[in-house]
Short mmCIF file of C-alpha atoms in Angstrom, two decimals:
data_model
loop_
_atom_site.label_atom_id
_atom_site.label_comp_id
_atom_site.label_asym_id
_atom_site.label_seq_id
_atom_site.Cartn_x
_atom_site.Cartn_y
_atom_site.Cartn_z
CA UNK A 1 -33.48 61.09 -0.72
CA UNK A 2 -36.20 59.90 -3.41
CA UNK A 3 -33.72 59.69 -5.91
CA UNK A 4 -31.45 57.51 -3.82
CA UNK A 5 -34.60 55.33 -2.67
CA UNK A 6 -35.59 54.90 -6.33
CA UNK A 7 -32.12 53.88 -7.53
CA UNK A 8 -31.68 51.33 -4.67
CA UNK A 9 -34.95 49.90 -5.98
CA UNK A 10 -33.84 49.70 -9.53
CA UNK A 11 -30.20 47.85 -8.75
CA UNK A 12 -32.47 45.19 -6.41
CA UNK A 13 -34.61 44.57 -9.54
CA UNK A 14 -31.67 44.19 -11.84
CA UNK A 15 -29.99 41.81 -9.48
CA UNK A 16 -30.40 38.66 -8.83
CA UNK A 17 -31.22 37.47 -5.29
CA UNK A 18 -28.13 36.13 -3.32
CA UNK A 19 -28.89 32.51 -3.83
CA UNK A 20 -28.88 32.59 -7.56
CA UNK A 21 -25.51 34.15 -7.25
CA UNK A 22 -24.32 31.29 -5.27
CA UNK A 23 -25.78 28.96 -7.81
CA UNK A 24 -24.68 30.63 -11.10
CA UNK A 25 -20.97 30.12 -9.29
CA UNK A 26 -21.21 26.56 -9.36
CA UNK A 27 -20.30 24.40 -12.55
CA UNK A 28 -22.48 24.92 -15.11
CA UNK A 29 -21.50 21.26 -16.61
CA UNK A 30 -22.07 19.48 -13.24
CA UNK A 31 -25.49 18.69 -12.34
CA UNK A 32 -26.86 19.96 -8.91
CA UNK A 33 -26.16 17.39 -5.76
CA UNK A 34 -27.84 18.01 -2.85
CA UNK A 35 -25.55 18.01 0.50
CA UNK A 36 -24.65 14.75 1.90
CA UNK A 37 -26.71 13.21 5.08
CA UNK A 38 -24.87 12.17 8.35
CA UNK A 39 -25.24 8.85 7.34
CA UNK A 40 -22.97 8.00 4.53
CA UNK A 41 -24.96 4.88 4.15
CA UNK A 42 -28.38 5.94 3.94
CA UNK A 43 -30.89 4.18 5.85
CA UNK A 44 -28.28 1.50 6.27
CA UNK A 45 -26.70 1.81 10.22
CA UNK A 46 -24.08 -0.22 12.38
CA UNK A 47 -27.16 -1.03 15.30
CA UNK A 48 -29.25 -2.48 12.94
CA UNK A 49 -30.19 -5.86 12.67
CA UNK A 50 -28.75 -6.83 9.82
CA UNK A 51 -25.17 -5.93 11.07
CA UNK A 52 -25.88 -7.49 14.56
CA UNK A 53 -23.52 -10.54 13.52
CA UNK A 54 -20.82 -8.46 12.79
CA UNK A 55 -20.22 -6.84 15.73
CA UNK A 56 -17.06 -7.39 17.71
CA UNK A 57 -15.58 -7.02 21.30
CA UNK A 58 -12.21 -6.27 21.42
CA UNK A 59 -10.68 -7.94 24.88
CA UNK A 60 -7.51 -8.95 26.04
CA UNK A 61 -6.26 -12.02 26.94
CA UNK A 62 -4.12 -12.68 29.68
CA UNK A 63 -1.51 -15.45 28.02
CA UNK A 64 -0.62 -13.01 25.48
CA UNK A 65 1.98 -10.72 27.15
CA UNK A 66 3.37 -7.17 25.70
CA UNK A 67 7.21 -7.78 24.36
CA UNK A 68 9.74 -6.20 26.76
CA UNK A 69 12.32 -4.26 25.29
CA UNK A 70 15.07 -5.43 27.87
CA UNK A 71 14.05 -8.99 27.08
CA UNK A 72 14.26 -8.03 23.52
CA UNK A 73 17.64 -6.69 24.20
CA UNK A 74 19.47 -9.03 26.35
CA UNK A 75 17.80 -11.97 23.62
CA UNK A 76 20.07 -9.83 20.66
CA UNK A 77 22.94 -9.48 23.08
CA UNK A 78 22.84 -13.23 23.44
CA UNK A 79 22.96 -13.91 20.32
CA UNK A 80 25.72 -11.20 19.02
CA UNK A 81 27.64 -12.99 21.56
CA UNK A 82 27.29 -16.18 20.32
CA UNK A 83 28.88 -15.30 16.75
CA UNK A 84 32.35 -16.53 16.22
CA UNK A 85 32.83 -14.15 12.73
CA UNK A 86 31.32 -10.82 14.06
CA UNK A 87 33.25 -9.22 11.54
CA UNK A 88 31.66 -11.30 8.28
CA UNK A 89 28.13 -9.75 9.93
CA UNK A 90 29.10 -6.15 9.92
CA UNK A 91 30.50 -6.74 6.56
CA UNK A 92 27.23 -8.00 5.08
CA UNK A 93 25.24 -5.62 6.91
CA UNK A 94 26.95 -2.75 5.73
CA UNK A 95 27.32 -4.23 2.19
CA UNK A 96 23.42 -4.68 1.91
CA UNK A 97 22.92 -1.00 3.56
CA UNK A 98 25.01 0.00 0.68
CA UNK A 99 22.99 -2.03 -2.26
CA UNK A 100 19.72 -0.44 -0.77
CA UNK A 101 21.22 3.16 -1.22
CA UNK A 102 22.86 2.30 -4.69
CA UNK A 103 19.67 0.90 -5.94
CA UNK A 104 17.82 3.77 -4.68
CA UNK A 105 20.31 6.15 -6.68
CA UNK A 106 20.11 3.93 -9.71
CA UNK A 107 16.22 3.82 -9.88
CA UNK A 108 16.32 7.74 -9.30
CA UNK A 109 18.42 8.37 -11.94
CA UNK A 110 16.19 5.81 -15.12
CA UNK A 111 13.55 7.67 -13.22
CA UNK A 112 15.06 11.32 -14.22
CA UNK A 113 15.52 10.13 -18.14
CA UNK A 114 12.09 11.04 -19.99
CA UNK A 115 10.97 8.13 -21.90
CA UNK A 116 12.75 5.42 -19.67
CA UNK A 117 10.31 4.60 -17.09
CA UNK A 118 7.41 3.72 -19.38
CA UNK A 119 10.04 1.75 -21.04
CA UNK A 120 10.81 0.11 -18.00
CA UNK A 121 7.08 -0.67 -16.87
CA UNK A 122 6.28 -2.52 -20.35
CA UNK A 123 9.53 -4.89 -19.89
CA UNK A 124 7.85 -4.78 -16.47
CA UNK A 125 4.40 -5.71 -17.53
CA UNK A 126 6.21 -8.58 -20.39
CA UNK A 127 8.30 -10.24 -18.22
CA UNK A 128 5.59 -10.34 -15.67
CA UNK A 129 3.00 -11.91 -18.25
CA UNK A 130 5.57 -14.28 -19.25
CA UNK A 131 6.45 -15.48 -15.64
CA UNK A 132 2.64 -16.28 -15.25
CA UNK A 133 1.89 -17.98 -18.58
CA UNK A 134 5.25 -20.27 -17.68
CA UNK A 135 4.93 -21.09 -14.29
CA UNK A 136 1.51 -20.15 -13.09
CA UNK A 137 -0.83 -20.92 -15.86
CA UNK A 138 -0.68 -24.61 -15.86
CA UNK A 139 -0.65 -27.22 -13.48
CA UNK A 140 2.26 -29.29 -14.53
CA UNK A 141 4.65 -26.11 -14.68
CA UNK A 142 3.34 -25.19 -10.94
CA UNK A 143 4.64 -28.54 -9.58
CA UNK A 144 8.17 -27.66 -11.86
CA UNK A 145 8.22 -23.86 -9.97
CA UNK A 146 7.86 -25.41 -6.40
CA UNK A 147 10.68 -28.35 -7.15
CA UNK A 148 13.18 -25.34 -8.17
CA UNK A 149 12.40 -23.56 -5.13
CA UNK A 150 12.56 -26.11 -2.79
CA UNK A 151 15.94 -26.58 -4.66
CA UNK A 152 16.90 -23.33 -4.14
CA UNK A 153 16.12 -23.23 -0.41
CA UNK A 154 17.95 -26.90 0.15
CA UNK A 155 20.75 -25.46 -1.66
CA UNK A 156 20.60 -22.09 0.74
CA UNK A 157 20.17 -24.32 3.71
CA UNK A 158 23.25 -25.94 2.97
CA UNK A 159 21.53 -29.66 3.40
CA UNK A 160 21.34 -30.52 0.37
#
């Protein structure tokens, strides 16, 4: 019993206590942080004064009102109705279902090739830096951007 006393002594000398075990577990290249408050801010807090102006109410008004689904529906019906070529819609619908999905495949497979898609971004990043220095950088080539689109949407429109 003595002997089993006196070697339970010696292993609580040679070890550390538990919380330098939990310490020496930590990184030894971070530094020590203490654990975080409640507060994330600090002293700073929402019922102070110096966030009094910032509070909002939320309310509801009554001329707003929720969008119905069956007046949402019978508005769509309406207007599939009112097509003559029902036929040319379904077409482009499905044709620009299809383009999504073929796109999609495309950009998977440049994305599958090694090299390719940091290719990619750069032409990317270049075309994008020479769009801005064009058409965004100076004033003159602004007003030229916003004639060519409102050239492009007369031409869309159909009015011009």
């Amino acid at each position: 019993m003595a002997a089993a006393s006196t070697s339970m002594a010696a292993a609580t000398a040679l070890l550390p206590p538990r919380a330098a075990v939990v310490r020496a577990a930590r990184l030894p290249c971070m530094p020590y942080l203490p654990p975080r408050s409640s507060s994330p801010c600090g002293k700073l807090s929402i019922a102070s004064p110096r966030f009094a102006s910032l509070r909002i109410k939320a309310s509801s008004s009554s001329e707003e009102s929720p969008i119905d689904a069956n007046e949402l529906f019978t508005d769509l019906k309406e207007k599939w109705d009112a097509l003559e070529n029902k036929s040319t819609v379904v077409l482009y619908g499905g044709g620009a279902i299809v383009a999504v999905w073929l796109s999609s495949v495309v950009v998977g497979a440049i994305n599958s090739v090694p090299l390719l898609p940091k290719i990619m971004e750069l032409v990317g990043l270049g075309y994008t830096g020479w769009f801005v220095y064009r058409y965004l950088l100076f004033k003159s080539s602004r007003k030229e951007l916003a004639t060519d689109i409102e050239a492009i949407k007369k031409k869309i429109a159909g009015t011009e």
